[in-house]
Amino acid sequence: MNKVDFLIGVRDIVVERELQHGSPREIFKTIAIFWSDYLNRAHGYEVDLSGMDVALMMDLFKIARVIENPKGSLDSLMDIAGYAACAAEVGGLLRQDE
């Protein structure tokens, strides 16, 4: 696999996940509310996480997996690229397709 094939694979994963789970904008917004509430109730941290925060923290989760298992990390690296695309989308950095 080369880098273009890798990115095509990431595209296919992102499309498949959106069909399975719905819009990242809506899902990450809901996750942000849950995580914010959890941090407040469990640890007293009053934060207002955003959908972009969720996408970036999911990237951190995947980065930790790559660090722990670099030889088996292709799937995690693809997920990192997918979450980066989601971060750009939910952060309003990409145009919305009709």
C-alpha positions as a Markdown table, in Angstrom:
| # | Residue | x | y | z |
|---|---|---|---|---|
| 1 | Met | 0.0 | 0.0 | 0.0 |
| 2 | Asn | 1.2 | 3.5 | -0.8 |
| 3 | Lys | 0.1 | 6.8 | 0.7 |
| 4 | Val | -2.6 | 7.4 | -1.9 |
| 5 | Asp | -4.0 | 3.9 | -1.3 |
| 6 | Phe | -3.8 | 4.6 | 2.4 |
| 7 | Leu | -5.8 | 7.8 | 2.0 |
| 8 | Ile | -8.4 | 6.1 | -0.2 |
| 9 | Gly | -8.8 | 3.5 | 2.5 |
| 10 | Val | -9.3 | 6.3 | 5.1 |
| 11 | Arg | -11.9 | 7.8 | 2.9 |
| 12 | Asp | -13.7 | 4.5 | 2.6 |
| 13 | Ile | -13.6 | 4.0 | 6.4 |
| 14 | Val | -15.0 | 7.6 | 7.0 |
| 15 | Val | -17.8 | 7.0 | 4.6 |
| 16 | Glu | -18.7 | 3.6 | 6.1 |
| 17 | Arg | -18.7 | 5.0 | 9.7 |
| 18 | Glu | -20.9 | 7.9 | 8.7 |
| 19 | Leu | -23.4 | 5.5 | 7.1 |
| 20 | Gln | -23.3 | 3.3 | 10.3 |
| 21 | His | -23.3 | 6.0 | 13.0 |
| 22 | Gly | -24.5 | 9.2 | 11.4 |
| 23 | Ser | -22.9 | 12.7 | 11.1 |
| 24 | Pro | -19.7 | 13.2 | 13.1 |
| 25 | Arg | -21.0 | 16.7 | 13.9 |
| 26 | Glu | -24.0 | 15.3 | 15.8 |
| 27 | Ile | -22.3 | 12.3 | 17.3 |
| 28 | Phe | -19.2 | 14.3 | 18.5 |
| 29 | Lys | -21.5 | 17.1 | 19.9 |
| 30 | Thr | -23.3 | 14.4 | 22.0 |
| 31 | Ile | -20.1 | 12.8 | 23.1 |
| 32 | Ala | -18.7 | 16.3 | 24.1 |
| 33 | Ile | -21.8 | 16.8 | 26.3 |
| 34 | Phe | -21.4 | 13.4 | 27.9 |
| 35 | Trp | -17.6 | 13.8 | 28.5 |
| 36 | Ser | -18.1 | 17.4 | 29.8 |
| 37 | Asp | -20.7 | 16.2 | 32.3 |
| 38 | Tyr | -18.6 | 13.2 | 33.3 |
| 39 | Leu | -15.6 | 15.4 | 34.0 |
| 40 | Asn | -17.7 | 17.8 | 36.0 |
| 41 | Arg | -19.5 | 15.2 | 38.1 |
| 42 | Ala | -16.6 | 12.8 | 38.6 |
| 43 | His | -13.8 | 15.2 | 39.0 |
| 44 | Gly | -15.3 | 18.7 | 39.5 |
| 45 | Tyr | -13.8 | 20.0 | 36.2 |
| 46 | Glu | -16.2 | 22.5 | 34.7 |
| 47 | Val | -15.4 | 22.2 | 31.0 |
| 48 | Asp | -17.4 | 22.7 | 27.9 |
| 49 | Leu | -15.9 | 20.3 | 25.4 |
| 50 | Ser | -16.6 | 20.7 | 21.7 |
| 51 | Gly | -17.0 | 18.2 | 18.9 |
| 52 | Met | -13.5 | 19.2 | 17.7 |
| 53 | Asp | -12.2 | 18.4 | 21.2 |
| 54 | Val | -13.7 | 14.9 | 20.9 |
| 55 | Ala | -12.1 | 14.3 | 17.5 |
| 56 | Leu | -8.7 | 15.4 | 18.8 |
| 57 | Met | -8.9 | 13.4 | 21.9 |
| 58 | Met | -9.8 | 10.3 | 19.9 |
| 59 | Asp | -6.7 | 11.0 | 17.9 |
| 60 | Leu | -4.7 | 11.0 | 21.1 |
| 61 | Phe | -6.3 | 7.6 | 22.0 |
| 62 | Lys | -5.2 | 6.2 | 18.7 |
| 63 | Ile | -1.7 | 7.8 | 19.0 |
| 64 | Ala | -1.3 | 6.0 | 22.4 |
| 65 | Arg | -2.1 | 2.7 | 20.6 |
| 66 | Val | 0.5 | 3.4 | 17.9 |
| 67 | Ile | 3.1 | 4.2 | 20.6 |
| 68 | Glu | 2.4 | 0.9 | 22.4 |
| 69 | Asn | 2.2 | -1.2 | 19.2 |
| 70 | Pro | 4.0 | 0.5 | 16.3 |
| 71 | Lys | 4.3 | -2.6 | 14.1 |
| 72 | Gly | 0.5 | -3.3 | 14.3 |
| 73 | Ser | -0.5 | 0.3 | 13.9 |
| 74 | Leu | -1.8 | 0.7 | 10.3 |
| 75 | Asp | -5.4 | 0.6 | 11.4 |
| 76 | Ser | -4.8 | 3.1 | 14.1 |
| 77 | Leu | -2.9 | 5.4 | 11.7 |
| 78 | Met | -5.9 | 5.2 | 9.4 |
| 79 | Asp | -8.2 | 6.1 | 12.2 |
| 80 | Ile | -6.0 | 9.1 | 13.2 |
| 81 | Ala | -6.3 | 10.4 | 9.6 |
| 82 | Gly | -10.1 | 9.9 | 9.8 |
| 83 | Tyr | -10.5 | 11.6 | 13.1 |
| 84 | Ala | -8.3 | 14.5 | 11.8 |
| 85 | Ala | -10.8 | 14.9 | 8.9 |
| 86 | Cys | -13.7 | 14.8 | 11.3 |
| 87 | Ala | -12.0 | 17.4 | 13.5 |
| 88 | Ala | -11.7 | 19.7 | 10.4 |
| 89 | Glu | -15.3 | 19.1 | 9.6 |
| 90 | Val | -16.8 | 19.6 | 13.0 |
| 91 | Gly | -14.5 | 22.6 | 13.5 |
| 92 | Gly | -16.0 | 24.3 | 10.5 |
| 93 | Leu | -12.8 | 24.2 | 8.5 |
| 94 | Leu | -14.2 | 22.3 | 5.5 |
| 95 | Arg | -17.1 | 23.2 | 3.2 |
| 96 | Gln | -20.3 | 21.2 | 3.7 |
| 97 | Asp | -21.2 | 19.1 | 0.8 |
| 98 | Glu | -24.8 | 19.4 | -0.4 |
